[in-house]
Coordinates of C-alpha atoms in Angstrom, one line a residue:
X1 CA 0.0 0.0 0.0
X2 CA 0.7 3.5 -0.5
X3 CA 1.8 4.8 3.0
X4 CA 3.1 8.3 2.8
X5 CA 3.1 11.2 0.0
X6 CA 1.2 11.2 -3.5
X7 CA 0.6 8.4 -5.1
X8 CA 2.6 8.0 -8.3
X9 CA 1.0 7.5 -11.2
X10 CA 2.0 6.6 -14.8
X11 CA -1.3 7.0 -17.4
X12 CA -0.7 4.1 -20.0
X13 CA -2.6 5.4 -23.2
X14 CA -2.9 9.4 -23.9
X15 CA -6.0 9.2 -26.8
X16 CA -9.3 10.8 -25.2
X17 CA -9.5 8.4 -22.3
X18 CA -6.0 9.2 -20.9
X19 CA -6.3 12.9 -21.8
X20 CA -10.0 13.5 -20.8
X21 CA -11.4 11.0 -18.3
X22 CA -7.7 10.4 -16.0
X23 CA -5.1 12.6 -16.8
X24 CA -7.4 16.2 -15.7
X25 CA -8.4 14.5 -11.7
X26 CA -4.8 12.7 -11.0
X27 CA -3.6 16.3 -11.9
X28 CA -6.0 18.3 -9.6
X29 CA -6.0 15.9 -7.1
X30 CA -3.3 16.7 -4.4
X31 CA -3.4 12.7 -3.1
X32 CA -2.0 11.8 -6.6
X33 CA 0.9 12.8 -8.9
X34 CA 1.2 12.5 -13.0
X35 CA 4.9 11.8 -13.1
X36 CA 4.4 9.9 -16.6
X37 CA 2.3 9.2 -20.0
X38 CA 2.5 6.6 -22.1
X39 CA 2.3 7.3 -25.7
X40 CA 4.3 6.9 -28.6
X41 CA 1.8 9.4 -30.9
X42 CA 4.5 12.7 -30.7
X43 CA 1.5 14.8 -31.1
X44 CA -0.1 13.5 -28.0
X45 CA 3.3 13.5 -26.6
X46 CA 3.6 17.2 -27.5
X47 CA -0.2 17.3 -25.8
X48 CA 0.6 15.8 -22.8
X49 CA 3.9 18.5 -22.2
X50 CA 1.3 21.2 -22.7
X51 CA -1.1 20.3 -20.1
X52 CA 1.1 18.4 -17.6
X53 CA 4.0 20.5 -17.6
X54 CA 6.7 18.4 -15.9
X55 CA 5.3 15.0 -16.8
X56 CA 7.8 12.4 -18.2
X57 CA 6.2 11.3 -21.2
X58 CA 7.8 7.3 -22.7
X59 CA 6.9 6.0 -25.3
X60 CA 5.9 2.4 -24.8
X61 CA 4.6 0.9 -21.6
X62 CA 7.9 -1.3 -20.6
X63 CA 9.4 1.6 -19.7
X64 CA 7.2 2.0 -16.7
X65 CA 7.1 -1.7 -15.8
X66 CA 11.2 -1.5 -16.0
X67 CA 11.0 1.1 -13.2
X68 CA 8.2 -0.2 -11.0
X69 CA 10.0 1.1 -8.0
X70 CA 9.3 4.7 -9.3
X71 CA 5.6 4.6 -9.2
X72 CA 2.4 3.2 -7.0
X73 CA -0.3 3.1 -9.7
X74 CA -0.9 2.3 -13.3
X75 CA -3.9 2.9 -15.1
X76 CA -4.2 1.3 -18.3
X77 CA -6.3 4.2 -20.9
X78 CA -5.5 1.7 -23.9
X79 CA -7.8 -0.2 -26.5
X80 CA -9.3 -3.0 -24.6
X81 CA -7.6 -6.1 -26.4
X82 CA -4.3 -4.9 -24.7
X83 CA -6.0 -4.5 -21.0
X84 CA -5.8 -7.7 -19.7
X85 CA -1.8 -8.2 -20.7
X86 CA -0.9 -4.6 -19.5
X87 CA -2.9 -4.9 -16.4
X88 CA -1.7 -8.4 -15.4
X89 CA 2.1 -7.3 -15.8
X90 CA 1.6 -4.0 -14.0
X91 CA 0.2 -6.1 -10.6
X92 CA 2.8 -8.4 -11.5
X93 CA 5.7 -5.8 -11.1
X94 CA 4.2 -4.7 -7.6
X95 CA 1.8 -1.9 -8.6
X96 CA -1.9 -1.0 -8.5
X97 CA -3.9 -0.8 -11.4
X98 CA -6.6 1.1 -12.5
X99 CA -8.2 -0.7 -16.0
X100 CA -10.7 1.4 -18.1
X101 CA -13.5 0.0 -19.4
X102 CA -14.3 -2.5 -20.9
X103 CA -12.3 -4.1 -18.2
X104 CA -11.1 -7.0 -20.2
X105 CA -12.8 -8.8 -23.3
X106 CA -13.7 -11.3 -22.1
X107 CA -15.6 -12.7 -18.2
X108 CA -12.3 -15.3 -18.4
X109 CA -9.7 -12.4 -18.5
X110 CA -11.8 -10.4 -16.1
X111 CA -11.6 -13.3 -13.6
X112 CA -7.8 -14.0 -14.3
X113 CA -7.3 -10.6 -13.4
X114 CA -9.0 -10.3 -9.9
X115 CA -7.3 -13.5 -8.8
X116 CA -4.0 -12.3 -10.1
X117 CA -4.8 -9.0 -8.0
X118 CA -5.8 -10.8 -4.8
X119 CA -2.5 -13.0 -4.7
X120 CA -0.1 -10.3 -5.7
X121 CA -1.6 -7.9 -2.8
X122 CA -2.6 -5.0 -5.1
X123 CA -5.3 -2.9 -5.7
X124 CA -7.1 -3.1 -8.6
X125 CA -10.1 -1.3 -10.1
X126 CA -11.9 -0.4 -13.1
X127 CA -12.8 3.2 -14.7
X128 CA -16.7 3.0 -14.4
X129 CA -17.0 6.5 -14.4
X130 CA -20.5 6.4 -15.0
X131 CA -21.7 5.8 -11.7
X132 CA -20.8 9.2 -10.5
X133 CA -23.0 11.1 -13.5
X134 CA -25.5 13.7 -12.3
X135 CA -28.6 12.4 -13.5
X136 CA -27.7 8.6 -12.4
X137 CA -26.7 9.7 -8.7
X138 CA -30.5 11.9 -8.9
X139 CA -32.2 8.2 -10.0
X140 CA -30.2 6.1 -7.4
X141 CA -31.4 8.8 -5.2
X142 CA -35.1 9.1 -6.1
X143 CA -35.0 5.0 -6.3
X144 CA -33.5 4.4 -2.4
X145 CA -35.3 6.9 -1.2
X146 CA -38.8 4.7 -2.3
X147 CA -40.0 7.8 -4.3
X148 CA -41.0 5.5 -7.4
X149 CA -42.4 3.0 -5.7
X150 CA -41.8 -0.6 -7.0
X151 CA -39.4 0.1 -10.5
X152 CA -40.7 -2.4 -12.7
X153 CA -39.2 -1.0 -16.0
X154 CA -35.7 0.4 -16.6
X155 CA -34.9 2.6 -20.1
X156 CA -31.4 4.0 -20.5
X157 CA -30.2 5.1 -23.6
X158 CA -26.7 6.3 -24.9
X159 CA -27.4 7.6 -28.4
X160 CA -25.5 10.1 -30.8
X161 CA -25.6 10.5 -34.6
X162 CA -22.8 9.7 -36.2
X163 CA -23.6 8.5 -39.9
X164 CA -20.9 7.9 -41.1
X165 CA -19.9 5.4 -38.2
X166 CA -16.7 5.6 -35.2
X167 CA -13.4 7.3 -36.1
X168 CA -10.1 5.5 -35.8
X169 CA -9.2 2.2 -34.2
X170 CA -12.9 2.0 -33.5
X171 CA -13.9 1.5 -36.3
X172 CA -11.6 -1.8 -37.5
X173 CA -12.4 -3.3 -34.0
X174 CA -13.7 -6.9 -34.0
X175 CA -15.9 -8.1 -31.1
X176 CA -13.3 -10.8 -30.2
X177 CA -11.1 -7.5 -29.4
X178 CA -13.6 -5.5 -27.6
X179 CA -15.1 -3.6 -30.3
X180 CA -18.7 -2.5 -30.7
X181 CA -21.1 -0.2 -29.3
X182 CA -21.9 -3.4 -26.6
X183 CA -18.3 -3.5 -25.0
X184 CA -18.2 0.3 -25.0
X185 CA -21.2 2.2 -23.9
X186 CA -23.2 -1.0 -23.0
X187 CA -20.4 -1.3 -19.9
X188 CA -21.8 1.9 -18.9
X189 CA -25.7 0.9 -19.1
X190 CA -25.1 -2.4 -17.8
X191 CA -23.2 -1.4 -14.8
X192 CA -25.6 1.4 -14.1
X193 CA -28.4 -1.3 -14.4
X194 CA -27.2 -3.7 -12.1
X195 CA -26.1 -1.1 -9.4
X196 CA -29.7 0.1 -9.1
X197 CA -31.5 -3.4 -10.0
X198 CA -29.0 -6.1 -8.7
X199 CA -28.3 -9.4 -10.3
X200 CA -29.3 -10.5 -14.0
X201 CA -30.8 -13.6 -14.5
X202 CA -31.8 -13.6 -18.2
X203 CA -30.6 -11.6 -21.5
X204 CA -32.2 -11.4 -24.4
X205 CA -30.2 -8.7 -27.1
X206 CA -30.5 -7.4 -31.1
X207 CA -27.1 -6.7 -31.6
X208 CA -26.3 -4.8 -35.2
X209 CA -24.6 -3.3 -37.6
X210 CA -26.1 -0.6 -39.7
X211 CA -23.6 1.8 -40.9
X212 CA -22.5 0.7 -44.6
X213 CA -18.7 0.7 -45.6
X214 CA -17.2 -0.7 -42.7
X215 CA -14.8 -3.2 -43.0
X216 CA -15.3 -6.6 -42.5
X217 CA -15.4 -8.0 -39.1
X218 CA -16.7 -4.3 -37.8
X219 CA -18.3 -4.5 -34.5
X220 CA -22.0 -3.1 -33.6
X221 CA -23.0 0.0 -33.6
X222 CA -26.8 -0.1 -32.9
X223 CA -27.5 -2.6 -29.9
X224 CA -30.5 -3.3 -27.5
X225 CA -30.0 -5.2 -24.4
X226 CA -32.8 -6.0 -22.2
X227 CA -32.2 -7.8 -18.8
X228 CA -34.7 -9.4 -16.5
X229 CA -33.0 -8.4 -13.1
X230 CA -33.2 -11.1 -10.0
X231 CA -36.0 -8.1 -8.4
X232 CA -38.0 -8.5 -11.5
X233 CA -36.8 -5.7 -13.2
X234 CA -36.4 -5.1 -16.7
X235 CA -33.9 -3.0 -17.9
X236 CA -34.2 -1.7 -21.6
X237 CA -30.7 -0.9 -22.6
X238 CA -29.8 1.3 -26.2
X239 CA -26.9 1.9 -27.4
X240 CA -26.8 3.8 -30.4
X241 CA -24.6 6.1 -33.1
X242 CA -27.4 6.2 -35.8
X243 CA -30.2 8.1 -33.6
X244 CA -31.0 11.4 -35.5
X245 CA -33.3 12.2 -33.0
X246 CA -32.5 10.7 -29.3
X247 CA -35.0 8.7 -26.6
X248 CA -34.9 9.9 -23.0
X249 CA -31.2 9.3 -21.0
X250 CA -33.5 7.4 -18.4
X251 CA -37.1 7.1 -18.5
X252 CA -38.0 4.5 -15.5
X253 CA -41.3 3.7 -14.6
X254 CA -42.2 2.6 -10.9
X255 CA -45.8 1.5 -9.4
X256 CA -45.9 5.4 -7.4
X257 CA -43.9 7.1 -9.7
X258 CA -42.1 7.6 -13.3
X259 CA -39.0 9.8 -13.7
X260 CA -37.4 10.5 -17.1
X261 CA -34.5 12.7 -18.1
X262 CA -32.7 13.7 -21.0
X263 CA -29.3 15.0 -22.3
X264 CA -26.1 13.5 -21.2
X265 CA -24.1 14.6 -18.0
X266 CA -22.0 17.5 -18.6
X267 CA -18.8 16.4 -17.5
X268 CA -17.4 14.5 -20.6
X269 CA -18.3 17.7 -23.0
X270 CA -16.3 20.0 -20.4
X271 CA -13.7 17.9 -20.2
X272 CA -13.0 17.7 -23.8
X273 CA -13.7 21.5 -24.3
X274 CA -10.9 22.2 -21.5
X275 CA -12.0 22.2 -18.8
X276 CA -10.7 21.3 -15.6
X277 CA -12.7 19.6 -12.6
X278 CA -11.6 22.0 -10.1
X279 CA -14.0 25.0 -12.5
X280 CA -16.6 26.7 -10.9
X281 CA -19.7 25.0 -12.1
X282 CA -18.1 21.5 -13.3
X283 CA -20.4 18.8 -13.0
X284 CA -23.6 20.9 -12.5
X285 CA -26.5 19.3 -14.2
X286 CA -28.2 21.8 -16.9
X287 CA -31.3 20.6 -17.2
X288 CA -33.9 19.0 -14.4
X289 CA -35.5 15.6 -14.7
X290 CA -39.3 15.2 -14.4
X291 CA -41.1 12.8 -11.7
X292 CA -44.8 12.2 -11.1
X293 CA -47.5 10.4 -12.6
X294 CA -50.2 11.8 -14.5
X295 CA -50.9 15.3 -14.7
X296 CA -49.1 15.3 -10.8
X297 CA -45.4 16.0 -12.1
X298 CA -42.3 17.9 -10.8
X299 CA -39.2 19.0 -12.0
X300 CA -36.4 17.6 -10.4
X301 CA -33.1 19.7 -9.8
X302 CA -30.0 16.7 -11.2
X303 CA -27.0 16.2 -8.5
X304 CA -23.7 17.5 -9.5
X305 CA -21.9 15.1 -11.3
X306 CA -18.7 13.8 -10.0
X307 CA -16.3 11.8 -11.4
X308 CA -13.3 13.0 -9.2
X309 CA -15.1 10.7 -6.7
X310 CA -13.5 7.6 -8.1
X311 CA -10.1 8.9 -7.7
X312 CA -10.7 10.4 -4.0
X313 CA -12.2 7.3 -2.9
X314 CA -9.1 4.9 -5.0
X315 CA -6.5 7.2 -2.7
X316 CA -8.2 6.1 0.7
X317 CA -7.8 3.0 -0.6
X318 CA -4.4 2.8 -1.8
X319 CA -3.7 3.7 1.7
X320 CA -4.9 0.4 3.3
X321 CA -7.0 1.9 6.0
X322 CA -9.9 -0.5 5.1
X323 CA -11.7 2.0 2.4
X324 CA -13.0 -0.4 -0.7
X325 CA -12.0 0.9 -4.4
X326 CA -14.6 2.7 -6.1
X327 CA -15.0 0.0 -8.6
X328 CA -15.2 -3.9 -7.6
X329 CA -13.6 -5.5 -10.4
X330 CA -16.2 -8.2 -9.8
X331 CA -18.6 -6.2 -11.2
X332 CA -16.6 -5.6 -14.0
X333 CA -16.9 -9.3 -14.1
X334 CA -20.1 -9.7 -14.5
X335 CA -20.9 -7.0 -17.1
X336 CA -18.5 -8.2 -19.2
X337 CA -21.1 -11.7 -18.7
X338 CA -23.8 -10.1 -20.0
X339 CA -21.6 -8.6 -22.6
X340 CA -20.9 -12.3 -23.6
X341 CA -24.3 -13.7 -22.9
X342 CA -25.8 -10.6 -25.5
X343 CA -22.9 -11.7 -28.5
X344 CA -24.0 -15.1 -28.1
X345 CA -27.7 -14.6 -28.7
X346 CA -26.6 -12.5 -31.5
X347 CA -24.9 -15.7 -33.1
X348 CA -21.6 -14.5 -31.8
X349 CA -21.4 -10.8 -33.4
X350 CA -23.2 -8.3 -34.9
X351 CA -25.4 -8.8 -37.5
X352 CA -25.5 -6.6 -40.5
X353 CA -28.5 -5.2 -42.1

């Protein structure tokens, strides 16, 4: 454990999860400190010296795993086929390991991992950012609280419009690496779903591929999940990139009460404008949610998202004074189950229409 000073850090990756979602909170967070990025892209390179002055920036990762001794902490901002190799060798070499998601690609790596964790002694977490949006910590909220009664029926979208399909590595990504709308945002929706619902005892999934030109192999990019939760629940899940027009973020309907919401959290678009988390007005929620039934409604002021949380939380931790990490890489587990369980009813991939 980590028993004095900040905890050293080295961000593997510098593309928009390094840059946007770890870099900006290990570097405004006095409990950590960015001493180096991974990346052998000079212009992220030449990125990273601009906003972390001072940071040592190497170009491949066995440059950090040769000089274990000079850091506490790894996390792993890389495209998910290389997660489970870089994660395993990092705990290997003595240090903690934050893995963003999709944890691994597969439940079998994701298991490997967690044992591998728990015999080397090391901390080890996933990036489910998620949890800490605005309008998800309002829901949890409202749904503890008993204000919806009974939820019997759970819709949570992530949808965009983007024609022309993803950019970069994204878009060349088979399944069997991680790739698709399912491993990326469906991590998201399924770990929100489970955290509010609990277990999952059946799937049932359409998992496609609409956008023409891809190449062949080309993961999904227009995916409904629906899970029938150990509670009863049912949790609708999209996952889109061809919605002209976007659903509701949440729209969840109890036996007292509905509540819907829409628009994303505010956080990611900040954070890729420039922002920084320690802004005035970072993480405030722009637009209320609505809960009632009937004609009986109210708006409902969002919770201000917070995605520091996960590293505030990870530095009790890393301290050993009995704190849990934000994430349990269980869970991570058992998304990436119902990740596996959604493929297979799918005939093993997306299928193209």
């Amino acid at each position: 454990m980590v028993s004095s000073g900040p905890v050293r850090t080295a961000v593997v990756g510098f593309g928009v999860s390094g840059r946007v979602f770890h870099a900006p909170f290990l570097a405004c967070d006095p409990a950590y400190s960015l001493d180096a990025v991974v990346t052998a892209d000079p212009e992220r390179a030449e990125a990273a010296r601009s906003a972390h002055p001072g940071v040592e920036v190497l170009p491949h990762a066995e440059e950090v795993l040769a000089r274990a001794a000079d850091f506490d902490l790894v996390v792993v901002g890389t495209p998910p086929r290389t997660h489970a190799e870089l994660a395993s060798r990092a705990l290997d070499a003595g240090l903690h390991v934050v893995v963003d998601k999709p944890f691994a690609v597969s439940s079998a790596q994701g298991t490997a991992l967690v044992e591998r964790a728990r015999e080397a002694g090391r901390v080890l977490t996933v990036f489910q950012n998620r949890r800490w949006d605005g309008d998800f910590l309002t829901l949890r909220g409202l749904v503890e609280r008993g204000e919806l009664g009974r939820v019997h029926t759970f819709e949570s979208r992530f949808e965009s419009w983007k024609p022309g399909g993803p950019r970069s590595w994204k878009a060349a990504t088979p399944v069997a690496d991680g790739g698709g709308i399912l491993f990326d945002l469906g991590s998201h929706l399924i770990d929100q779903a489970m955290r509010l619902f609990g277990p999952v005892e059946d799937v049932w999934a359409d998992v496609t591929r609409r956008t023409p030109g891809l190449p062949d192999g080309a993961a999904d990019d227009d995916t409904l999940v629906v899970l029938r939760h150990r509670d009863g629940t049912r949790s609708r899940l999209s996952m889109s990139s061809l919605a002209a027009l976007p659903g509701p973020r949440f729209h969840v309907l109890g036996d007292r009460a509905a509540y819907t919401t829409w628009g994303l959290d505010p956080q990611e678009a900040a954070l890729r404008a420039g922002a920084l988390p320690t802004d005035d007005g970072f993480g405030l929620d722009r637009e209320p949610g609505l809960l009632g039934a009937g004609d009986d409604t109210r708006r409902v002021p969002g919770e201000r998202g917070d995605y520091g949380a996960f590293y505030r939380q990870l530095a009790h931790a890393l301290t050993g004074d009995g704190t849990p990490p934000p994430v349990d890489p269980r869970d991570a587990v058992a998304v990436l189950a119902v990740i596996e369980r959604a493929h297979a009813l799918s005939a093993g991939g997306a299928a193209q229409t």
